[in-house]
Every structure is written in C-alpha cells, then in structure tokens.
Tab-separated table of C-alpha atoms in Angstrom:
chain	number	residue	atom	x	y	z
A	18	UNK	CA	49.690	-86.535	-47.198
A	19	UNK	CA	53.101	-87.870	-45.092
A	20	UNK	CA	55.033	-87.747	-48.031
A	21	UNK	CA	53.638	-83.788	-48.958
A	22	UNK	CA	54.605	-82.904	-44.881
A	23	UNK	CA	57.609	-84.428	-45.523
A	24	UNK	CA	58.600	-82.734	-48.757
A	25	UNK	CA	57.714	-79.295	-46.902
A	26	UNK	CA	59.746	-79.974	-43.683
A	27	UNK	CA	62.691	-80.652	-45.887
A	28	UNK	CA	62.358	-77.366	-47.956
A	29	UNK	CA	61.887	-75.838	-44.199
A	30	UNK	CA	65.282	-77.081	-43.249
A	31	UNK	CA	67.199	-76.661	-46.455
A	32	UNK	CA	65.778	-72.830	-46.446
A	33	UNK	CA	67.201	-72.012	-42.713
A	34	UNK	CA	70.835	-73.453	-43.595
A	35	UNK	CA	70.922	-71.212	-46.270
A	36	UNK	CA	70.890	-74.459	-49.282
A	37	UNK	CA	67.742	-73.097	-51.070
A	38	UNK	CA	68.874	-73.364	-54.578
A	39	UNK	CA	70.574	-76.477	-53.867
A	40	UNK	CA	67.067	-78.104	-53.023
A	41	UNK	CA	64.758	-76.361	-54.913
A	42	UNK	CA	65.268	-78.611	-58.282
A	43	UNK	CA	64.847	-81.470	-55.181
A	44	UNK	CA	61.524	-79.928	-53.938
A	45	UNK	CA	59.734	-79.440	-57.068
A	46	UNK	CA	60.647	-82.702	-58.691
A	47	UNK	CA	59.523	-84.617	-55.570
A	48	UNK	CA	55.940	-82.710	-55.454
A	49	UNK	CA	55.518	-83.189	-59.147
A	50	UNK	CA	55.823	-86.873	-58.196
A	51	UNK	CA	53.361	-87.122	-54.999
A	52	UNK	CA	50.706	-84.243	-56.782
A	53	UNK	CA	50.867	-86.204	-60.299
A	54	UNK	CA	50.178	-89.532	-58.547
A	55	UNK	CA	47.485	-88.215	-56.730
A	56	UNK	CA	46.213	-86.255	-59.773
A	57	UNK	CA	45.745	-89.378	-61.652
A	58	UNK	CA	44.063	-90.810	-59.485
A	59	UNK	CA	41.755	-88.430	-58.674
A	60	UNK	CA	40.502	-88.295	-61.705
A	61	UNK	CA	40.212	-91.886	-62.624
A	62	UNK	CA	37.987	-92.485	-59.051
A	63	UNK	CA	35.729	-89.528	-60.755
A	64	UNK	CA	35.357	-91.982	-63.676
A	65	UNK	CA	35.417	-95.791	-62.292
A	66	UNK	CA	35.379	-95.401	-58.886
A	67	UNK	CA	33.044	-98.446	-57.969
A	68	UNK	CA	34.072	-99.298	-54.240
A	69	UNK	CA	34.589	-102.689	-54.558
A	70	UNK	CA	37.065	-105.028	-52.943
A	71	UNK	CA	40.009	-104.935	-55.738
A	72	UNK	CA	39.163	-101.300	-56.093
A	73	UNK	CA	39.747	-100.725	-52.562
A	74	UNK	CA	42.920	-103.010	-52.504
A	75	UNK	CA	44.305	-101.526	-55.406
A	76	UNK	CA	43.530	-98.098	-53.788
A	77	UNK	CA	45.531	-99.631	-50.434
A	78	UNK	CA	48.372	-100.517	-52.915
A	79	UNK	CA	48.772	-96.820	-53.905
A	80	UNK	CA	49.126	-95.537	-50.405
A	81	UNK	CA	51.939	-98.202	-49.766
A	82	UNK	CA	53.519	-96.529	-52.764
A	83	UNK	CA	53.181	-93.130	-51.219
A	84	UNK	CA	54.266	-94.296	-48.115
A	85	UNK	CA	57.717	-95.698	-49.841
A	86	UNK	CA	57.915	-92.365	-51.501
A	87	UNK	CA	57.710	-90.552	-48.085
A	88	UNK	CA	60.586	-92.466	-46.885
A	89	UNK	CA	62.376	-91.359	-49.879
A	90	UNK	CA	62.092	-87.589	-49.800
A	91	UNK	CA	64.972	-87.754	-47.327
A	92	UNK	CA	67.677	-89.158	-49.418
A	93	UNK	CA	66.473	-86.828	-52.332
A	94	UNK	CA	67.374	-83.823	-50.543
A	95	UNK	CA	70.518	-85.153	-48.831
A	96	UNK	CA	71.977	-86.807	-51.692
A	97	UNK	CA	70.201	-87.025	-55.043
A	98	UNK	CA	69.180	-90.021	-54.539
A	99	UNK	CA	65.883	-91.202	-56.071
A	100	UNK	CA	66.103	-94.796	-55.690
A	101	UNK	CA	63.352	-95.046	-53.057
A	102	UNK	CA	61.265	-92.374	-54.251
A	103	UNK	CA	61.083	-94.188	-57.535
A	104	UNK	CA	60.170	-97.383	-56.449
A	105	UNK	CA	57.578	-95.646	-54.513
A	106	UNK	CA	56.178	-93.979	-57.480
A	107	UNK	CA	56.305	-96.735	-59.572
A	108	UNK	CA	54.204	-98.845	-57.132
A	109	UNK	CA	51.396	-96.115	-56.880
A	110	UNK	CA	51.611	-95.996	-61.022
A	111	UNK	CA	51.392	-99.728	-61.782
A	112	UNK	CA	48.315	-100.119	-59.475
A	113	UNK	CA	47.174	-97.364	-61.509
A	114	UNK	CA	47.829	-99.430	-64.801
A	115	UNK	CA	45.820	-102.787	-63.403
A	116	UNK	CA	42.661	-100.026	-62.629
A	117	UNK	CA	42.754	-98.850	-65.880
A	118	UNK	CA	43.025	-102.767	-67.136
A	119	UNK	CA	40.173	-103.213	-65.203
A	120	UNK	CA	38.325	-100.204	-66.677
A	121	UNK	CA	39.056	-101.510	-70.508
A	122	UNK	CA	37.228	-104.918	-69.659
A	123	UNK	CA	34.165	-103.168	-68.122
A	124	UNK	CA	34.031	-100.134	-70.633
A	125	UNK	CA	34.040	-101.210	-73.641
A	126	UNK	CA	33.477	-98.026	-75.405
A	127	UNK	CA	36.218	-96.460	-73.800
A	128	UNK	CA	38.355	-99.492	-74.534
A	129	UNK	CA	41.291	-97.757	-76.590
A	130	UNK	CA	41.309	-94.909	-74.304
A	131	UNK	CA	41.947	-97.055	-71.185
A	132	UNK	CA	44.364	-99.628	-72.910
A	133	UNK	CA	46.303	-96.042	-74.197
A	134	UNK	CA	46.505	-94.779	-70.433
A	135	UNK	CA	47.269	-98.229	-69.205
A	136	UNK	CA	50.237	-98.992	-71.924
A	137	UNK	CA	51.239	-95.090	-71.927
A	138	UNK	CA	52.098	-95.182	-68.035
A	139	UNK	CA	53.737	-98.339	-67.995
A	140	UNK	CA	56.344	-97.203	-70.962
A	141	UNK	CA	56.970	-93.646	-69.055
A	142	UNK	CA	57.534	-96.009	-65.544
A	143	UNK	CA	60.372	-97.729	-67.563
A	144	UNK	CA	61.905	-94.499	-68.759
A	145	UNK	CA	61.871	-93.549	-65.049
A	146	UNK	CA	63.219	-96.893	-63.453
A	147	UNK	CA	66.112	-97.172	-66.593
A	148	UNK	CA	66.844	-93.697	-66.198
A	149	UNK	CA	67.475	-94.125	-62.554
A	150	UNK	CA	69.135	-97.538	-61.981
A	151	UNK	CA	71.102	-96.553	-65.074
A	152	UNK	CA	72.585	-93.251	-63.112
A	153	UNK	CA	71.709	-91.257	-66.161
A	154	UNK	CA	68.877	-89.114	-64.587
A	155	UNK	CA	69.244	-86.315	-64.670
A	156	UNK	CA	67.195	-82.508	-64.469
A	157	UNK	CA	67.153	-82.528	-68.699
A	158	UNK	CA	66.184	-86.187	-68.724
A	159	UNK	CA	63.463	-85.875	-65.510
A	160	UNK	CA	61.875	-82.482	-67.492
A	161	UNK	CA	61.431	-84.724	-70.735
A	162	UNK	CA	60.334	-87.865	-68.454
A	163	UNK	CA	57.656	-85.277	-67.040
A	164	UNK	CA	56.529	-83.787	-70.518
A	165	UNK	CA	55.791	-87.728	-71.337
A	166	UNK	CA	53.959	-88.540	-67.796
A	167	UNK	CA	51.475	-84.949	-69.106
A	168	UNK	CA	51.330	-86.069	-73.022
A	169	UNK	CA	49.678	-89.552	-71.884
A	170	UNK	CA	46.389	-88.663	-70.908
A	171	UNK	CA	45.898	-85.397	-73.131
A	172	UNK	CA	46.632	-88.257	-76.086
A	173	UNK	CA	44.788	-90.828	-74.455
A	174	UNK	CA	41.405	-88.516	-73.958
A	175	UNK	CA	41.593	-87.761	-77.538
A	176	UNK	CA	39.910	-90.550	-78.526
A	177	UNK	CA	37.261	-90.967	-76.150
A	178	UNK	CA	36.927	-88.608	-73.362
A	179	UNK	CA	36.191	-90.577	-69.769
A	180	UNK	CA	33.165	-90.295	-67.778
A	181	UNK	CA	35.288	-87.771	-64.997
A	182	UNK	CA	32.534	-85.721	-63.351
A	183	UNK	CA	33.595	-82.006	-63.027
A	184	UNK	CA	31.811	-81.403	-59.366
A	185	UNK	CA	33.836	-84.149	-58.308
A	186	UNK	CA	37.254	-83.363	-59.159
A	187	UNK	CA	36.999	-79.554	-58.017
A	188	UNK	CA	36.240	-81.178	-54.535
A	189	UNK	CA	39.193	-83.544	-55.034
A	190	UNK	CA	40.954	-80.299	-55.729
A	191	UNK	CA	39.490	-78.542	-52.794
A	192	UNK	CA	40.251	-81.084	-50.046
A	193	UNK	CA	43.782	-81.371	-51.554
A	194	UNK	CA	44.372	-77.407	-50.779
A	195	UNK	CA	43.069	-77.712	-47.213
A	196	UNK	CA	44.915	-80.177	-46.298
A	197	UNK	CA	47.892	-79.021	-48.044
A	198	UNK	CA	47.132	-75.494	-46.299
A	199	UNK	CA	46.266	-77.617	-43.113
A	200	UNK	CA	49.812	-79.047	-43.123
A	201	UNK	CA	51.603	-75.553	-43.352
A	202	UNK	CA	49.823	-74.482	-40.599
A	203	UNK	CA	50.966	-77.809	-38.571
A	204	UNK	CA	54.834	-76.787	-39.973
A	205	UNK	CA	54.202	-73.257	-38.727
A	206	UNK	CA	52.998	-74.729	-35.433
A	207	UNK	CA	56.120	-76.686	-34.869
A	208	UNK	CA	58.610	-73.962	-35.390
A	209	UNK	CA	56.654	-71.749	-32.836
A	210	UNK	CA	56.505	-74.855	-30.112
A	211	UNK	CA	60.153	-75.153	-30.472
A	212	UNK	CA	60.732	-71.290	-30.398
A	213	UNK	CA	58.494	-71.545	-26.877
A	214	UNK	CA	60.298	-74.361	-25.763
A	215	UNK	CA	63.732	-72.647	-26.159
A	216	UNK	CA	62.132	-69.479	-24.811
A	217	UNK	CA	63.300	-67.319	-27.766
A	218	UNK	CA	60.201	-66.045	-28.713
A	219	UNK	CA	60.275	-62.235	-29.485
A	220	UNK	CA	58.152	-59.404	-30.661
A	221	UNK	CA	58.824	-60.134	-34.259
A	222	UNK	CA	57.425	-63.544	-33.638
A	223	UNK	CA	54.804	-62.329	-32.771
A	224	UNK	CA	53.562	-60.141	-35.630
A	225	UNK	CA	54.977	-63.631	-37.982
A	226	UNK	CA	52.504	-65.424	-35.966
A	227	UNK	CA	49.899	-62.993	-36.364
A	228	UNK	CA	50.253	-62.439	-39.660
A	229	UNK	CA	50.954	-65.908	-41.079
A	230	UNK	CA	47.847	-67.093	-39.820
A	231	UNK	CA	46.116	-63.873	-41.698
A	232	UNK	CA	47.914	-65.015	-45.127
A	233	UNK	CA	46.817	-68.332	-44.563
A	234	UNK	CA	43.354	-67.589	-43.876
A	235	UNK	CA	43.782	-65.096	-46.501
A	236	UNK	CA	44.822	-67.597	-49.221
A	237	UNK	CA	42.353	-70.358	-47.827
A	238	UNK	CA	39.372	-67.892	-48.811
A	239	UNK	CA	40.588	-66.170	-51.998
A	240	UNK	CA	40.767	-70.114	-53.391
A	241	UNK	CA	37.253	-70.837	-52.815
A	242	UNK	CA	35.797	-66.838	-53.119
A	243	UNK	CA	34.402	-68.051	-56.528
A	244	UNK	CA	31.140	-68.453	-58.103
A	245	UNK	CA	29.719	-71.568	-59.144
A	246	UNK	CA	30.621	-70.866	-62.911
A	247	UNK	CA	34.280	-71.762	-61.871
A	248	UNK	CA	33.284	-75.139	-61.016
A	249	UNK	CA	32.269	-75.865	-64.779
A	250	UNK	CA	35.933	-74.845	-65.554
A	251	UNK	CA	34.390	-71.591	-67.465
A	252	UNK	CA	36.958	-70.239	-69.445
A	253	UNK	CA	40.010	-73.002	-68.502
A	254	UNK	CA	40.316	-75.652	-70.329
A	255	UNK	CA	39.835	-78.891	-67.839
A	256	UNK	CA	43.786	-80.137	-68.554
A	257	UNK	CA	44.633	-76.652	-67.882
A	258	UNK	CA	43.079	-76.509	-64.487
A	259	UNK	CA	43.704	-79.669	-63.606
A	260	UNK	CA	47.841	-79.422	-64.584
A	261	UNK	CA	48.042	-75.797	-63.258
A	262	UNK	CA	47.275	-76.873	-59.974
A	263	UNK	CA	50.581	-78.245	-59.601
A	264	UNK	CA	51.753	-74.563	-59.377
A	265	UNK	CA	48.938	-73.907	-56.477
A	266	UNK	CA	50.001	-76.844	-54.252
A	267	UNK	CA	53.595	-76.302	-54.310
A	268	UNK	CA	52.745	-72.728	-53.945
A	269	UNK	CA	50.828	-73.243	-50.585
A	270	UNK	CA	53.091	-76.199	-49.660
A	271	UNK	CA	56.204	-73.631	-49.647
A	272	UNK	CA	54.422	-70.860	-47.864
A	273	UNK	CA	53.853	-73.179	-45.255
A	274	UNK	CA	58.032	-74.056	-44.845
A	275	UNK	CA	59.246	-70.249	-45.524
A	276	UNK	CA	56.892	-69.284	-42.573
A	277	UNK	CA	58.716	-72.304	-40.381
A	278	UNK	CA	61.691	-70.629	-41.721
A	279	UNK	CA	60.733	-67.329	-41.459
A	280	UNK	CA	59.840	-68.409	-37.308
A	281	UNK	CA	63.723	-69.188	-36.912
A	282	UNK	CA	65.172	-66.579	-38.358
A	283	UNK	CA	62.714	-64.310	-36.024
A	284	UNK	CA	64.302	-66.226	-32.759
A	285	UNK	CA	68.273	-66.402	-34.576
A	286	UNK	CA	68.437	-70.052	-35.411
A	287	UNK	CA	68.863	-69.881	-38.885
A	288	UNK	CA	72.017	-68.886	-41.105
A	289	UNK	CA	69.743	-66.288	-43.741
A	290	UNK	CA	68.594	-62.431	-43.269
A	291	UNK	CA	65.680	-61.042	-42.720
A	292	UNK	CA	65.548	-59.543	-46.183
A	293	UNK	CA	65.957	-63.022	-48.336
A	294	UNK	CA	63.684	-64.665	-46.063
A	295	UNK	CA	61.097	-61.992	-46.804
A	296	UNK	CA	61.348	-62.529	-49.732
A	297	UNK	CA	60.973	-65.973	-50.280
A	298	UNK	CA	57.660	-65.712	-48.240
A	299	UNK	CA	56.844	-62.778	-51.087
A	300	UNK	CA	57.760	-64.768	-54.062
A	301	UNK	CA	55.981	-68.193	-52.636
A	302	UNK	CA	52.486	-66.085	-51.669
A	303	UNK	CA	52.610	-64.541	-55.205
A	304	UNK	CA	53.253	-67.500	-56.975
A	305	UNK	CA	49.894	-68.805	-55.354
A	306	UNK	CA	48.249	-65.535	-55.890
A	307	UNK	CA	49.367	-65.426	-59.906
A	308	UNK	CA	47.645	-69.149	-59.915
A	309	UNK	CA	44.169	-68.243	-58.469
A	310	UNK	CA	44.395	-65.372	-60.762
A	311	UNK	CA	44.895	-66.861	-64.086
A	312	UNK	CA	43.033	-70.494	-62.923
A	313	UNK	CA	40.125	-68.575	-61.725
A	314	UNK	CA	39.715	-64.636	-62.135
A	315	UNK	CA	41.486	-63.822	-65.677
A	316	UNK	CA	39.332	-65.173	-68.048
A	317	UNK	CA	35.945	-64.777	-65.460
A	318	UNK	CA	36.423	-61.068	-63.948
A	319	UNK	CA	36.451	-57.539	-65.642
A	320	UNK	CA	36.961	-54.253	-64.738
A	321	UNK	CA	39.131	-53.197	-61.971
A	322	UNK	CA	38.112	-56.532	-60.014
A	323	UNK	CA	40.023	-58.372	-62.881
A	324	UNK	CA	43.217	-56.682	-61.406
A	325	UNK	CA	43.085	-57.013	-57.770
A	326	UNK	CA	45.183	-60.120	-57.689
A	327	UNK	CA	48.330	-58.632	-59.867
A	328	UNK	CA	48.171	-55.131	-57.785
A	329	UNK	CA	48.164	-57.381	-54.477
A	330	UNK	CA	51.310	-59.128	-55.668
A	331	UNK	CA	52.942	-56.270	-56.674
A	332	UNK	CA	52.760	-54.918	-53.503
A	333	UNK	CA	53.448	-57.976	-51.599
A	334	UNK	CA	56.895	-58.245	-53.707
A	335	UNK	CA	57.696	-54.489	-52.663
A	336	UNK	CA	57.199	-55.418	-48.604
A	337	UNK	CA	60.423	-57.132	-47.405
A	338	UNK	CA	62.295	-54.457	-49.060
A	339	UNK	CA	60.387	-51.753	-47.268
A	340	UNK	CA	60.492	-53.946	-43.574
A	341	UNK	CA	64.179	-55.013	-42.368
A	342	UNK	CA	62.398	-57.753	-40.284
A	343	UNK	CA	60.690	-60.928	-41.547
A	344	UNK	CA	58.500	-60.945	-38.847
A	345	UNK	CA	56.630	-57.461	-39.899
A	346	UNK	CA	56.923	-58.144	-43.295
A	347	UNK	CA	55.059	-61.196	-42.919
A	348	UNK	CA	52.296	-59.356	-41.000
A	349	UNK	CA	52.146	-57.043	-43.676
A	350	UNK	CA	51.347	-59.315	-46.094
A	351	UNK	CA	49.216	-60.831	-44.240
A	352	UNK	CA	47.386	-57.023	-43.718
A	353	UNK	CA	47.433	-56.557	-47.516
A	354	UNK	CA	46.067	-59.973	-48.505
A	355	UNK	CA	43.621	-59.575	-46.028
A	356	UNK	CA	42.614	-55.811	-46.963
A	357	UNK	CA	42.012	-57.440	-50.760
A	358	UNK	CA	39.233	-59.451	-49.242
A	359	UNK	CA	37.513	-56.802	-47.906
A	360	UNK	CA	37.713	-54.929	-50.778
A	361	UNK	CA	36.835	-57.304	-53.233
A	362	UNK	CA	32.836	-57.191	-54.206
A	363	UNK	CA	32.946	-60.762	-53.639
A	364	UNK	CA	33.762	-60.293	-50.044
A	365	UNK	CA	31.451	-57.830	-49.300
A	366	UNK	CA	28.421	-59.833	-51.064
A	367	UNK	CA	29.358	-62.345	-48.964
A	368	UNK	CA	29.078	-60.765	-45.726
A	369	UNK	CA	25.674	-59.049	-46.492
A	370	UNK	CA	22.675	-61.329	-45.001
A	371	UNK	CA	21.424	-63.891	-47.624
A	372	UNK	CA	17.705	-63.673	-48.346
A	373	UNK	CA	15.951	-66.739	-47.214
C-alpha cells in the first residue's frame, strides 16, 4: 500500500498549493491503476489461490510491479509522465496473465474463461504501453483504455463463472478500507507532527484534530454497520460491488489528504481558504457516504433508515458554508457523522447487550 500513501501524499501537496484541478485527472487515473491491479487479483486468489512456490513468486512479482508504480506516482503529478507507472502496471498485469495460464492448464472446465482473461489483459497492456511510448495518451484515450481493462472480465465470466468465494472477497474488500483508512490517519498524523514541530498549532487545530479522527471513526463503522445479508451481495450485483469500490477507496484515500491539507491551512502554510478547503473535505466525505449508501443501504433499507445517508450528506455539504474555519467545519462533520450512528437502529442494536 506504498504506492496508495504515495498517491494520497501527492493529492495532499497538490491541494495546499492551490493545483487541485490540475492533479485531480493525475490522482484518479493513478488509483484506478493501483485499486484495479489489486482488484484483480483479489479476486483471482479467491478462485486459485493454492500457496505454492510459483504462486507465491508470481505473487512477489506483482509487488515489484507495485513497487515500480510507487516510484512513478511522482513524475505523474509533476509532469504527466506515465512512463514508470506503466511499466509498473504492466509488470503486476503480465504476472497476472502467467496465473491465469496456469489456471487454464489446471481447470479445465474453466479453460475458455481463463485463456479469455489471460489473452484479454495482455491486448489492453499493449494498448497501454503503445499508447504511452507512442505520446498519444491521453485522458479520451486512458477513459477508453479503462472501459477495455472493466469489459475483460464481465466478457470473460460470461462463459463460465470462476470459483471466487463471496466471504472472501468482502474481507479482501474490508482489509483494503482499513488500511486505506489506516493510511489517512498516518497522513493526518504527519501534518499535525510537523504543525507541533513548527509550533503553529492553534485552536482550530485542535477541533480538525478532534473531529477528523470522529469522521474517520465515523466512516470506519458506517462501512462495516451491516448485516450479514450484505456479504451475499443482496441486492448488488457482484461486478457492481466489486467496480464501485473504486469510488469508496479513492473516497477514503482523499479524505485522508484534504484533512493533511485541511491541518495546514489551520496553522497558514498553505495558499487556499478556509471555505474551499471545507469543502473539499465535504465533497470527499460525501462521495464516500453516497458509496456506502447505494453499495450497501439503497437496495437493503426502508423507511426513514433508507435516507439517513443522503440527509447526512446534505448537511455535511451545507457546513463549510455555515463555518468560516476549516478546522470547525471539520469537527462538525465529524459531530454530524457521528450523531448518524447513534441514531441509526443499527447503532443502537449494537450497543444493547447480546444474549448469550
């Protein structure tokens, strides 16, 4: 998870000098990278994970490939230069393609769905290496690149669905957002040590402090305050779940920089207001919150309960409007996300003694 703490640190910095909407595009197209290799490989280890030694070395080659990607994030965000990042990702993907060789041999009823995977990734990992050594990529060209990379396994599960075991992946999915939410905290952590170090640390800081620790622990809980009828993807169609998670861990990956952001402009070291870093904090919680909502509570909740998530972002939006500092908006939201767990039925089931 380097490369993901990388990614996040560079948002963190391109956020405080004001360059948001120059490296946006840069951010999102480098997580859809690092989540979609580790998405596909997730869910082939639910299928033909058998532990032994070329597994494991093949495994070793895709965190080589990560690693390379790491080192590229950099030059992405400086420059727009994928070079490294590419050859990264193409590493994890073709280790990827000699597992799912591997899988054909050994499966023979699966056969044309592996060798459609396997053939499938290796024609998208030209597109990506022509259309980057060829200086033609471009945000068009990576969007249609990226529609190809999602068409391969919806076409290649069409003919015979793999052996993936749904208890599995949600726990792939559920260590992913700790330690996605574990890393925010660890950005948030280094902003504050600096802001101690330099001795700038204020009131406002604070109440961010306080309260970005109460949206993380807020958004920690409302992803797993569900019932075990959402681990049998009731409702959600599994490629739905599994793609929409992009949305949550870029979600909870950009919380964690705008509240490293959100730190400096609290102690005046960064070149925003208090009002546009607000709301960046708003729109990245609610983006997460809208997720969790439709992934988990649309299709499974009724009633009023069905709509605490869109009245919580509603008023999360309103906050940095109504606060002129970043720092009490922040522990605001944090108040309101918090308040929604208490008054959630969930919650309070929770807390109540279990019967043993």
């Amino acid at each position: 998870m380097v490369a993901i703490a990388t990614a996040g640190q560079q948002l963190h910095h391109a956020i405080i000098e004001n360059h948001l909407w120059h490296a946006l595009p840069s951010y999102l197209m480098v997580f859809f990278a690092l989540w979609w290799a580790w998405m596909n490989f997730s869910w082939f280890a639910s299928a033909y994970d058998n532990d032994d030694a070329l597994y494991r070395c093949l495994t070793f080659v895709q965190i080589v490939g990560s690693l390379v990607m790491a080192a590229g994030i950099p030059d992405v965000f400086r420059s727009q230069d994928f070079d490294i990042i590419i050859v990264g990702y193409v590493i994890m993907r073709l280790a990827l393609v000699t597992q799912w060789l591997r899988a054909a041999k050994h499966d023979p009823e699966r056969r044309v769905t592996a060798y459609r995977y396997a053939i499938g990734i290796v024609l998208v990992q030209i597109g990506w290496l022509v259309a980057n050594f060829a200086h033609v990529l471009s945000i068009p060209l990576f969007l249609c690149l990226v529609v190809f990379e999602l068409f391969v396994p919806i076409y290649a599960e069409k003919h015979s669905p793999t052996p993936w075991h749904p208890h599995h992946i949600v726990e792939r999915y559920a260590l992913l957002t700790i330690i996605v939410l574990g890393e925010s905290i660890v950005g948030s952590f280094n902003a504050i040590r600096d802001a101690l170090a330099a001795q700038s640390i204020n009131i406002p800081a604070v109440f961010l402090m306080i309260g970005g620790l109460m949206l993380m622990f807020a958004m920690w809980w409302a992803y797993f305050d569900r019932s075990e009828q959402h681990h049998h993807f009731k409702g959600v169609r599994p490629f739905v779940w599994g793609y929409g998670h992009y949305f949550v861990f870029v979600s909870i990956a950009a919380v964690g920089a705008a509240l490293a952001a959100a730190v400096d402009v609290t102690t005046h070291h960064a070149h925003i207001s208090d009002l546009y870093m607000g709301v960046i904090v708003a729109v990245s919680v609610v983006l997460y919150t809208t997720c969790i909502w439709m992934l988990y509570e649309f299709e499974c909740l009724a009633g009023i309960s069905k709509w605490f998530y869109p009245i919580t972002a509603l008023i999360i939006l309103c906050i940095p409007f109504i606060c002129n500092n970043v720092g009490y908006s922040v522990f605001a939201m944090g108040i309101v996300y918090t308040l929604r767990l208490f008054i959630s039925n969930k919650f309070i089931e929770d807390i109540e003694p279990k019967q043993v």
